[in-house]
Coordinates of C-alpha atoms and ligand atoms in Angstrom, one line a residue:
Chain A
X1 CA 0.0 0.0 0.0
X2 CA 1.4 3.4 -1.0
X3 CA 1.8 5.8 1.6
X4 CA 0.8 9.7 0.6
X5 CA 2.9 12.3 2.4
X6 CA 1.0 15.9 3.6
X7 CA 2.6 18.5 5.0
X8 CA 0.4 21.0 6.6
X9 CA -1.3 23.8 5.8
X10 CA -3.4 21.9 3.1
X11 CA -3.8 23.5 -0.3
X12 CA -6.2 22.1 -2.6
X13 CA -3.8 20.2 -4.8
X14 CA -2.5 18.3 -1.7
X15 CA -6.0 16.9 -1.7
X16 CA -6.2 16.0 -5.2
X17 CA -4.3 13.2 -4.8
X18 CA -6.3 11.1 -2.3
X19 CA -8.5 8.3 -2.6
X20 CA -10.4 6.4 0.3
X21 CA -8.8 3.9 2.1
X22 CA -5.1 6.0 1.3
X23 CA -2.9 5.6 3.6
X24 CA -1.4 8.9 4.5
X25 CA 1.2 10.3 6.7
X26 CA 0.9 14.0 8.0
X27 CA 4.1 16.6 8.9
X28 CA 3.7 20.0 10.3
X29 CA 1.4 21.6 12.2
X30 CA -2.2 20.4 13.4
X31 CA -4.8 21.5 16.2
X32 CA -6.6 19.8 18.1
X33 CA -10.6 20.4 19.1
X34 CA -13.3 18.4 20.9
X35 CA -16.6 19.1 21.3
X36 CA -16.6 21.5 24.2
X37 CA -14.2 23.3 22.0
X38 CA -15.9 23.6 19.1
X39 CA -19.1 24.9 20.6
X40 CA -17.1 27.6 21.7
X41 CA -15.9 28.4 18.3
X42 CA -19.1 28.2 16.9
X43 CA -20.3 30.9 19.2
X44 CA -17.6 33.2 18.3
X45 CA -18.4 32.4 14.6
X46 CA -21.9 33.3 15.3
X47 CA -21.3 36.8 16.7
X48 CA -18.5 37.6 14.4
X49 CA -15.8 37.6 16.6
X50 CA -12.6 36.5 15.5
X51 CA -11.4 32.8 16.3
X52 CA -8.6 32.2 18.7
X53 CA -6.7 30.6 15.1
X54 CA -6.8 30.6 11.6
X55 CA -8.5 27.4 10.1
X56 CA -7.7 28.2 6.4
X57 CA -5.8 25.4 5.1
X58 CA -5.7 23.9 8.3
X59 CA -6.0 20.6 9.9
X60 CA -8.2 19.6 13.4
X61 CA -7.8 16.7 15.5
X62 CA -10.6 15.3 17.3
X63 CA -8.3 14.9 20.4
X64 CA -8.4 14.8 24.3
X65 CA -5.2 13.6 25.6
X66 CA -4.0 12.3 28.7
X67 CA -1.6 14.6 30.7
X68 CA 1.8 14.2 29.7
X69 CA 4.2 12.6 31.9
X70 CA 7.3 14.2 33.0
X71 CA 9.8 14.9 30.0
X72 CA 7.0 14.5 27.5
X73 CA 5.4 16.1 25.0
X74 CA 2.3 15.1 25.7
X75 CA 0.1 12.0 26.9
X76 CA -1.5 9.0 24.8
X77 CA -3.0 10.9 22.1
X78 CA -5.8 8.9 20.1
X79 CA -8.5 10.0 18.0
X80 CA -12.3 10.3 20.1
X81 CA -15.6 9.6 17.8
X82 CA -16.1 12.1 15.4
X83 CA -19.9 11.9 15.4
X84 CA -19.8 14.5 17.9
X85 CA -18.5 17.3 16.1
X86 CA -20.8 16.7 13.7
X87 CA -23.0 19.7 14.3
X88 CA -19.9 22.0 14.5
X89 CA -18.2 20.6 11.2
X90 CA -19.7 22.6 8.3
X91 CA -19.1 25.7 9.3
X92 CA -15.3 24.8 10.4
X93 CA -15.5 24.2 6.6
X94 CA -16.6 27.2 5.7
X95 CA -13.8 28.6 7.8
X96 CA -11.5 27.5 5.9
X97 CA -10.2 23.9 7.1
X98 CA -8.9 21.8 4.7
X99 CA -9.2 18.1 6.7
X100 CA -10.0 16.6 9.9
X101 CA -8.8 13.6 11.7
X102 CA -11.0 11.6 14.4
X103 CA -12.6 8.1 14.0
X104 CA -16.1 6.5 13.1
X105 CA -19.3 7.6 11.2
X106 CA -20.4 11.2 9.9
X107 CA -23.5 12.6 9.4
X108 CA -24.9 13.0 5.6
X109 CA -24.4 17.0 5.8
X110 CA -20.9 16.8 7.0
X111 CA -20.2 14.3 3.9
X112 CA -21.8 16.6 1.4
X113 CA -19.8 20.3 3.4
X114 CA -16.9 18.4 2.6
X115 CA -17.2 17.8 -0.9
X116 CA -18.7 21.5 -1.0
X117 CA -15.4 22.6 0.4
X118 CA -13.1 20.3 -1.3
X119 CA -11.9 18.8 1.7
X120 CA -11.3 15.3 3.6
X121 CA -12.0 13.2 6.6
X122 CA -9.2 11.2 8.0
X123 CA -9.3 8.5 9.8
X124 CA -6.7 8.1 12.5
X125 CA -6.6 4.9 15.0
X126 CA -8.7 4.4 17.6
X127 CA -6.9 2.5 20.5
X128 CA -3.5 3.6 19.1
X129 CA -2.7 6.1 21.9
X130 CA 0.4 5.8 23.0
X131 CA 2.1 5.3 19.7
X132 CA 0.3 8.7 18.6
X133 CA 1.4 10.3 21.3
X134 CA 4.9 9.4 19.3
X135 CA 4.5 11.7 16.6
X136 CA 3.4 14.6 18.1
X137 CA 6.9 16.9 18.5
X138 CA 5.6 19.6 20.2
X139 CA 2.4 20.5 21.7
X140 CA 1.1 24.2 23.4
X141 CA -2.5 25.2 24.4
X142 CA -3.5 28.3 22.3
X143 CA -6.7 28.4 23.7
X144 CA -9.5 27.3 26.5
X145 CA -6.8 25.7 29.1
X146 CA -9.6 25.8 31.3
X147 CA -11.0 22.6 29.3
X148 CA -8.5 20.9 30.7
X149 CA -7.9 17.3 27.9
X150 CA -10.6 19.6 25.7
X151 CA -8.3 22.7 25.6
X152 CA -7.3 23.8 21.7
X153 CA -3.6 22.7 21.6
X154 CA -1.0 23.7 18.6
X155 CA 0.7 20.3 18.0
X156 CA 3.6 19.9 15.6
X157 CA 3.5 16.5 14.7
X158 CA 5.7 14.1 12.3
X159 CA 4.7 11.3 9.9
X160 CA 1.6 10.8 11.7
X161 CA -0.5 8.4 10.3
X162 CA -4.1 8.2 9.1
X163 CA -6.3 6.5 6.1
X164 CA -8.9 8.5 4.5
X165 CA -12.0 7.9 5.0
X166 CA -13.8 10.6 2.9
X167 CA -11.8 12.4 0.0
X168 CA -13.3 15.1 -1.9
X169 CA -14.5 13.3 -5.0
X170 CA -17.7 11.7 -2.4
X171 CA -16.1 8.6 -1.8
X172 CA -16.9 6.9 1.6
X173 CA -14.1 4.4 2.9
X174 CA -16.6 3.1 5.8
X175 CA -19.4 2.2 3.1
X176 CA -16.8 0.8 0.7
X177 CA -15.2 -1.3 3.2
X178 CA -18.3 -3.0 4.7
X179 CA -19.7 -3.9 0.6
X180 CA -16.0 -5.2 -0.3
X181 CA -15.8 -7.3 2.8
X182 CA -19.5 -8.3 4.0
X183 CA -20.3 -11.6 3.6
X184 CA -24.2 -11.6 3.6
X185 CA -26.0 -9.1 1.3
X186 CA -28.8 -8.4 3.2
X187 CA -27.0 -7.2 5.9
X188 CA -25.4 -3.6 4.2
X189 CA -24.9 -2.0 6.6
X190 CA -27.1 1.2 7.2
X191 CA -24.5 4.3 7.6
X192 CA -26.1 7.6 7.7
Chain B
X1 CA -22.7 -19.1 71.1
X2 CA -19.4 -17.7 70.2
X3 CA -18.9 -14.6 68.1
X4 CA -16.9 -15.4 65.0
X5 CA -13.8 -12.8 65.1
X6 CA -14.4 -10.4 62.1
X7 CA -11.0 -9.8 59.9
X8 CA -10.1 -6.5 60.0
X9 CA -9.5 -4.6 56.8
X10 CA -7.9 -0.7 56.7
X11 CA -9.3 1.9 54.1
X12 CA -6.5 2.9 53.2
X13 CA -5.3 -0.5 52.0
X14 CA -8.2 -0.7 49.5
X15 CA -7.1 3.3 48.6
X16 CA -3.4 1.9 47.7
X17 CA -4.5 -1.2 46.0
X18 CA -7.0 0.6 43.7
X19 CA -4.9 3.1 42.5
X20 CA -2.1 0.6 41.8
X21 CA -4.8 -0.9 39.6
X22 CA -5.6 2.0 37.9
X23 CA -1.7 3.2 36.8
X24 CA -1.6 -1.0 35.8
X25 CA -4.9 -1.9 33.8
X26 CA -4.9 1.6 31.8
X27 CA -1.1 0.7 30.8
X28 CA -1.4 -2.9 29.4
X29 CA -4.7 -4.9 28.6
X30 CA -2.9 -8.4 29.2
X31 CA -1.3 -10.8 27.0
X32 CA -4.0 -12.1 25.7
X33 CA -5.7 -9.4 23.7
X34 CA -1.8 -8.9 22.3
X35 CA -2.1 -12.4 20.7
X36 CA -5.8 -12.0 19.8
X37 CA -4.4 -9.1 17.6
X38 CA -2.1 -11.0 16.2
X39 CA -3.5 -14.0 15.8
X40 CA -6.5 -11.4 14.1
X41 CA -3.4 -9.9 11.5
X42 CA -3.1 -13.5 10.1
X43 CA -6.6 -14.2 9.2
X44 CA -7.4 -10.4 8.5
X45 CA -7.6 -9.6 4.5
X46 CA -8.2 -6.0 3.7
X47 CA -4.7 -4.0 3.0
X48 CA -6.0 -1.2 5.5
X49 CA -7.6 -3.3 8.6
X50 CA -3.7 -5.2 8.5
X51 CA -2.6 -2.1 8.9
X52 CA -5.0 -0.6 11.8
X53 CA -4.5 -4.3 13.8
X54 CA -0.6 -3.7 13.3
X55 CA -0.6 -0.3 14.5
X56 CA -2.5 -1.4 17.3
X57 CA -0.2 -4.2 18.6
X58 CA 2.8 -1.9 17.7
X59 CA 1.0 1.0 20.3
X60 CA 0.6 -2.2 23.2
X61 CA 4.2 -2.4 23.1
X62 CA 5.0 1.1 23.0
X63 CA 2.4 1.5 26.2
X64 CA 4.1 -1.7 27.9
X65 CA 7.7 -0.4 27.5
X66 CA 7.3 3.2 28.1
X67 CA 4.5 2.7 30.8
X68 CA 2.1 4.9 28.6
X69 CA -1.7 4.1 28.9
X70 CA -2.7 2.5 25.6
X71 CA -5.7 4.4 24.9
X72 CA -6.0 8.2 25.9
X73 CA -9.6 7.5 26.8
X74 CA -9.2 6.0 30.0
X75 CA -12.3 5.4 31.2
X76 CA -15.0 5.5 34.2
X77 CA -13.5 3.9 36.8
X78 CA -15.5 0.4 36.7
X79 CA -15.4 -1.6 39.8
X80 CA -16.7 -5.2 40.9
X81 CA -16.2 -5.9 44.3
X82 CA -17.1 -9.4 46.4
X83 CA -17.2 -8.5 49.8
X84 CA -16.3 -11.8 52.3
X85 CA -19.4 -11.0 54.9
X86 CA -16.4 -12.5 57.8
X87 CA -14.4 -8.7 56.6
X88 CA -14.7 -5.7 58.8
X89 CA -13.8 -2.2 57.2
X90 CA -11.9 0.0 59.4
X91 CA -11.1 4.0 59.0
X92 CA -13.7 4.9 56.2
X93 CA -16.2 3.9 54.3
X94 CA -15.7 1.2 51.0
X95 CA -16.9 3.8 48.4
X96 CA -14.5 7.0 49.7
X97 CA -12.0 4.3 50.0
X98 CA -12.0 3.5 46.1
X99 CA -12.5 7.2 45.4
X100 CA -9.3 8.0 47.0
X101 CA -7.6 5.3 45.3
X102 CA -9.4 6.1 41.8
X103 CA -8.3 10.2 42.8
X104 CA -4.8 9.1 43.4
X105 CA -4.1 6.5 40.4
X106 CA -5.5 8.8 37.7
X107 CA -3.0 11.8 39.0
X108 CA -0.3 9.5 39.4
X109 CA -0.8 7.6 36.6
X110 CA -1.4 10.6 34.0
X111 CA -4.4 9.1 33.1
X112 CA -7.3 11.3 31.3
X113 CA -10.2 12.7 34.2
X114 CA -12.7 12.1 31.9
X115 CA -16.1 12.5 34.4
X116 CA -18.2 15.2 34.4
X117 CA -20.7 15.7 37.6
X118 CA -23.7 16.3 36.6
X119 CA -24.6 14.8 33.1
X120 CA -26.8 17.9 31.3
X121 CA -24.6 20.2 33.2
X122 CA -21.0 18.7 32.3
X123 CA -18.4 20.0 34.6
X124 CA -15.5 17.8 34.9
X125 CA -14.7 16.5 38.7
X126 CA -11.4 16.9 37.7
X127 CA -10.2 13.8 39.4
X128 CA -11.9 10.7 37.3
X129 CA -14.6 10.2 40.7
X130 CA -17.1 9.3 41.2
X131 CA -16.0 5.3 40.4
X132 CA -19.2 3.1 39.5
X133 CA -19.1 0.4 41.8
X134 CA -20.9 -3.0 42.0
X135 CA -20.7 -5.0 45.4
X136 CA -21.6 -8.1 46.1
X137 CA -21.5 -10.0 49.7
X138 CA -20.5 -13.4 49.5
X139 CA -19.1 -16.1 52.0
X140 CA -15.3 -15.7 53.6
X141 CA -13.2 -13.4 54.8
X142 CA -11.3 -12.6 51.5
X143 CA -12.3 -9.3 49.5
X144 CA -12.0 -9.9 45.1
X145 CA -11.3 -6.1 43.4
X146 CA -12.1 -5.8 40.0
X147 CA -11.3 -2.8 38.1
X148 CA -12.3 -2.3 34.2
X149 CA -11.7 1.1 33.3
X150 CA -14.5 1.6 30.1
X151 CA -14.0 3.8 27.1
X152 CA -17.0 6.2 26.4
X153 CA -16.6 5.2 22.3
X154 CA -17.5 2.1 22.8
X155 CA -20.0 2.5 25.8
X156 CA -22.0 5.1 23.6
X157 CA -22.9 2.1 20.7
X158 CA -24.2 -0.1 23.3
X159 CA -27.8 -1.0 23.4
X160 CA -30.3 -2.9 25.6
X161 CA -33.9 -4.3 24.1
X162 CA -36.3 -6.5 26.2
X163 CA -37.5 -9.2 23.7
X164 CA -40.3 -11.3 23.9
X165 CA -40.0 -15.0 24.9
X166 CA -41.2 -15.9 21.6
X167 CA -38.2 -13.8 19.8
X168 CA -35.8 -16.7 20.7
X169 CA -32.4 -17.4 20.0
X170 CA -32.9 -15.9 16.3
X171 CA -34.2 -12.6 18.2
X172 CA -31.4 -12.7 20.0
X173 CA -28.6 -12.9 17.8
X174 CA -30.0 -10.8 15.3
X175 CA -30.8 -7.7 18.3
X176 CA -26.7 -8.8 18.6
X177 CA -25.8 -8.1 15.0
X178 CA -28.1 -5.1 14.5
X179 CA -25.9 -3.4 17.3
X180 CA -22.4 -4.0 16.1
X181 CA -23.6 -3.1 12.5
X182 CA -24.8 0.2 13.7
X183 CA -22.0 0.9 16.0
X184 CA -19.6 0.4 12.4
X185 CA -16.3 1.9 13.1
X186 CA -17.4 4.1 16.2
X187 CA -16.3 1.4 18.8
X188 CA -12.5 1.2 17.4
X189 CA -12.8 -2.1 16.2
X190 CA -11.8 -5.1 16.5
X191 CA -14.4 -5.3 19.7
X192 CA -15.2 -7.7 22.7
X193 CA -18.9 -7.8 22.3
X194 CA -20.4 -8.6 25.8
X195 CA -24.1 -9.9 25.4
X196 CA -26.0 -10.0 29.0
X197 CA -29.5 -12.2 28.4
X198 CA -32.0 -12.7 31.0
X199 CA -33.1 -11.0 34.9
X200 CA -34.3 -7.8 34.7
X201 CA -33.9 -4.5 33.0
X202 CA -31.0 -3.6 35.2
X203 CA -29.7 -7.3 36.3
X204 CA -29.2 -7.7 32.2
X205 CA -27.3 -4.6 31.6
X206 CA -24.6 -5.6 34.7
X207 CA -24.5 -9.3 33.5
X208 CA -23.6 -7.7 29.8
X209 CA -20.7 -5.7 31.7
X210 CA -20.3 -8.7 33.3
X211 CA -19.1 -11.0 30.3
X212 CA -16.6 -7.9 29.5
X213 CA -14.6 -9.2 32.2
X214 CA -14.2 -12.9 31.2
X215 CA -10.4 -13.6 29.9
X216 CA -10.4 -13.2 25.9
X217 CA -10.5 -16.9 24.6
X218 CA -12.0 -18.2 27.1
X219 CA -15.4 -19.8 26.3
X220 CA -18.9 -20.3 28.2
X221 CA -18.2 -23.2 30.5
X222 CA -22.2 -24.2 29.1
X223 CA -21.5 -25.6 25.7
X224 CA -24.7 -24.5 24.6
X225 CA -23.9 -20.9 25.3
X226 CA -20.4 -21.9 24.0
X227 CA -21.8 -22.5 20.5
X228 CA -23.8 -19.9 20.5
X229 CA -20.9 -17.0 21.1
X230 CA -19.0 -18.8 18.2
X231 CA -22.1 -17.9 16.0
X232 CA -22.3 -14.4 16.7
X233 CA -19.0 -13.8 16.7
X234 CA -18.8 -15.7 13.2
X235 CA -21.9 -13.5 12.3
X236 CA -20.4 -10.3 13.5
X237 CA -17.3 -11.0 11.4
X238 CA -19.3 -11.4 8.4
X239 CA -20.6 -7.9 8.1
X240 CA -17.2 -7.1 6.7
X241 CA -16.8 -3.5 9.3
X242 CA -13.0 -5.0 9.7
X243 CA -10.6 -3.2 12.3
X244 CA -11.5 0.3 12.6
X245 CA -14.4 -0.1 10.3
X246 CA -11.9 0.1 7.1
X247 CA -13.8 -2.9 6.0
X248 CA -12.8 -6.5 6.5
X249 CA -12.7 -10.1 8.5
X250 CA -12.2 -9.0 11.9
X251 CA -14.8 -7.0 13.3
X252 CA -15.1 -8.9 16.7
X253 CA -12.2 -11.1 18.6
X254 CA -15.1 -12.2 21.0
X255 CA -18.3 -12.4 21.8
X256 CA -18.8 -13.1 25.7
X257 CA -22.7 -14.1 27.0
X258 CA -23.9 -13.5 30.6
X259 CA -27.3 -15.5 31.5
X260 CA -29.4 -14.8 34.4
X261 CA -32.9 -17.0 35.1
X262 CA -35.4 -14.7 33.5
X263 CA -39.0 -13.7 34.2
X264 CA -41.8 -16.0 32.9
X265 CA -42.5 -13.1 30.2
X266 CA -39.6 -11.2 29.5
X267 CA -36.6 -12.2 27.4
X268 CA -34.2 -9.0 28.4
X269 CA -30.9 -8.7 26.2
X270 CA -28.1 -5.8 26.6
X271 CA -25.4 -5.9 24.5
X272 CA -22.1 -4.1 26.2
X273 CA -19.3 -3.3 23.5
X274 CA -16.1 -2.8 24.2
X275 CA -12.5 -2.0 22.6
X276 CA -10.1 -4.0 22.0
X277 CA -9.0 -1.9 25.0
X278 CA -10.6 -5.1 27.3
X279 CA -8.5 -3.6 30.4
X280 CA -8.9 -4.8 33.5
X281 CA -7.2 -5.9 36.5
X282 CA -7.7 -7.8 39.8
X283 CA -6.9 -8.3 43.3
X284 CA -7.6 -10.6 46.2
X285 CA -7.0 -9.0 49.8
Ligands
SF4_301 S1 -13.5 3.0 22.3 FE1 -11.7 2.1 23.4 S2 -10.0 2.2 22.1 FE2 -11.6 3.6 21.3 S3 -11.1 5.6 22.1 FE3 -12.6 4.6 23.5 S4 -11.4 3.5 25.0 FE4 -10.0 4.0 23.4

């Protein structure tokens, strides 16, 4: 499997070149938001006040790690279920953010906002914590400390690696998966 | 008659031991889900699920060597504990005693505080307390600790139905399927898929909880119900989800049932999933 190298910010060409179920490896810098997070984004968004960073071309991490121990960076660092941010994605989007990484099913309107917007949904290990935590070179909060895991952190990370689940031409990675692999017809699997 | 001497037990000996067990289960799941992952890499087909199941037995040995918890999701605090009715608890009470120990092991430990108090209001405690705690009195004077830390990813895709009598077996696994299928790639697969059947509507969720615990590869001692979790899990691995829901073989490593006698008209079944993550440890005192 050929590995697809991105080094962040995003520019449109960089996503050109990805297909579902890619395996890709991602330099530079990333920032991480959960929910908590993003709901105070959104609010800013909504009262036009300006955003504690700049999401064009940028790249969010669905993240809440464990404190880092001392000497490190940070703590295990794995993706938490997307799903969540659901709500919050589109207009991320429409901010200007290029891809996200997290793990498990999105809604229909985050699928089609990121086709609108040319931009991709990564998928990066769930369970794979610790050797996450690996990649990530530096970390700072930038924003809501008092979320404590949920804070917005600036991570520069190295060759970390994700798959692509959605890439801009529509193409689903969950939904492909399940028809190449399942074993009884009847049971597709229902993803919304 | 002569009064039978009570065995004296300190709180803070149950604080120490619990938050040993919480810095140890949240580090490494046990050798057994490391060789269920692998032995899943040889049978697993799709280019990407090999490569999810590799990255996850590479990130157990990264968490073993450098004492990292494996999963940055480190749970509610889980605990089962059998109380010998011949123990007497000295210098606090059992539940402040686990707190303490669940307080101390999560700071120590650099584990994730991932509670918040009140569930529409959503303030973190800050400390990973309250621990859920399920105690049971039973003969002796020994105490059994079980602590299984449980990830909120795969907690959320869980599900509970009471069936009807005349649903059967068929009702059963199917209520089974229908739950991993919908969950898809939100529980990090590959799972443990804990199935509680029978008692009530609370007895069947704790049973379900319950099978989480058993060892991985370890079957129902009833062949019946030993049969029966080698069809589900064979059924669960044919919806083709795969590790991390990239699509492939191995969706489950287990399927674990729990039974309790049930009511003359209920047929209750909760299905508990769980992560690969199956952590858990134990202690006898
Ligand atoms: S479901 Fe399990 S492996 Fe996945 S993030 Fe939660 S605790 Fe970790």
């Amino acid at each position: 499997m050929a590995i697809k190298h991105l080094h962040t910010p995003l520019t449109g060409d960089d996503l050109a070149g990805l297909k579902a179920g890619d395996s890709v490896r991602i330099s530079g810098v990333i920032y991480t938001a959960r929910d908590a997070a993003h709901k105070k984004l959104a609010a800013l968004i909504a009262e036009g006040k300006p955003l504690p960073l700049d999401l064009k071309g940028q790249v969010i991490y669905y993240v809440g790690p464990c404190p880092a121990k001392p000497g490190r960076v940070i703590g295990s660092a794995g993706p938490t279920t997307s799903g969540r941010m659901d709500r919050y994605t589109p207009l991320m989007l429409e901010q200007g953010m290029k891809a996200c990484i997290g793990k498990g099913l999105r809604s229909a309107a985050v699928k089609e906002a990121l086709q609108k917007h040319r931009a991709v949904y990564l998928a990066a290990v769930g369970g794979a914590g610790a050797l996450l935590s690996k990649r990530v070179l530096e970390s700072e909060v930038i924003a809501y400390p008092e979320l404590g895991a949920e804070a917005i952190r600036r991570l520069r990370v190295e060759d970390f690696p994700a798959t692509v689940i959605n890439d801009i031409y529509g193409n689903d990675l969950y939904e492909q998966g399940v028809r190449a692999y399942a074993r009884e017809e009847k049971q597709s699997p229902e993803i919304d | 008659m002569e009064a039978i001497p009570l065995r004296q037990v300190e709180a803070p000996a149950i604080t120490a031991l619990v938050a040993e067990m919480c810095r140890e289960a949240n580090i490494y799941p046990g050798d057994e889900v490391a060789e269920a992952l692998k032995k899943a890499l040889t049978r697993e087909e799709s280019p990407a699920g090999r490569e999810a199941l590799r990255q996850l037995i590479e990130n157990l040995e990264i968490a073993r060597r450098e004492q990292l918890p494996l999963c940055q999701d480190t749970g509610f605090a889980v605990f089962f504990v059998e109380w010998g009715q011949e123990v007497h608890l000295t210098g606090g009470s059992l539940q402040d005693a686990i707190n303490e120990g669940v307080r101390r092991g999560y700071r120590e430990g650099c584990l994730r505080k991932s509670v918040v108090a009140d569930p529409l209001h959503r303030v973190n405690t800050g400390d990973n307390t309250p621990a859920v705690i399920h105690t049971a009195l039973v003969p002796g004077d020994r105490i059994k600790i079980t602590f299984a830390p449980k990830g909120g990813g795969s907690e959320n895709m869980s599900a509970l139905k009471m069936l009807r009598p005349s649903d059967g077996v068929e009702g059963v696994v199917d209520f089974v399927v229908r739950c991993v299928r919908e969950a898809g790639p939100n529980p990090c697969p590959p799972i443990v898929v804990g199935v509680g059947l029978g008692g009530t509507f609370e007895q069947v969720a704790v049973i379900a909880k319950k099978a989480l615990l058993r060892p991985l590869g370890r079957s129902h001692p009833d062949p019946y119900y030993a049969a029966l979790e080698q069809k589900m899990l064979e059924k669960v691995n044919e919806l083709g989800i795969g590790p991390q829901g990239f699509g492939g073989r191995i969706t489950a490593l287990a399927v674990h049932i729990e039974t309790f006698p049930a009511h003359i008209a209920s047929l209750p079944v909760a299905v508990n999933l769980n992560c690969h993550a199956a952590r858990h440890a134990e202690r006898i005192l």
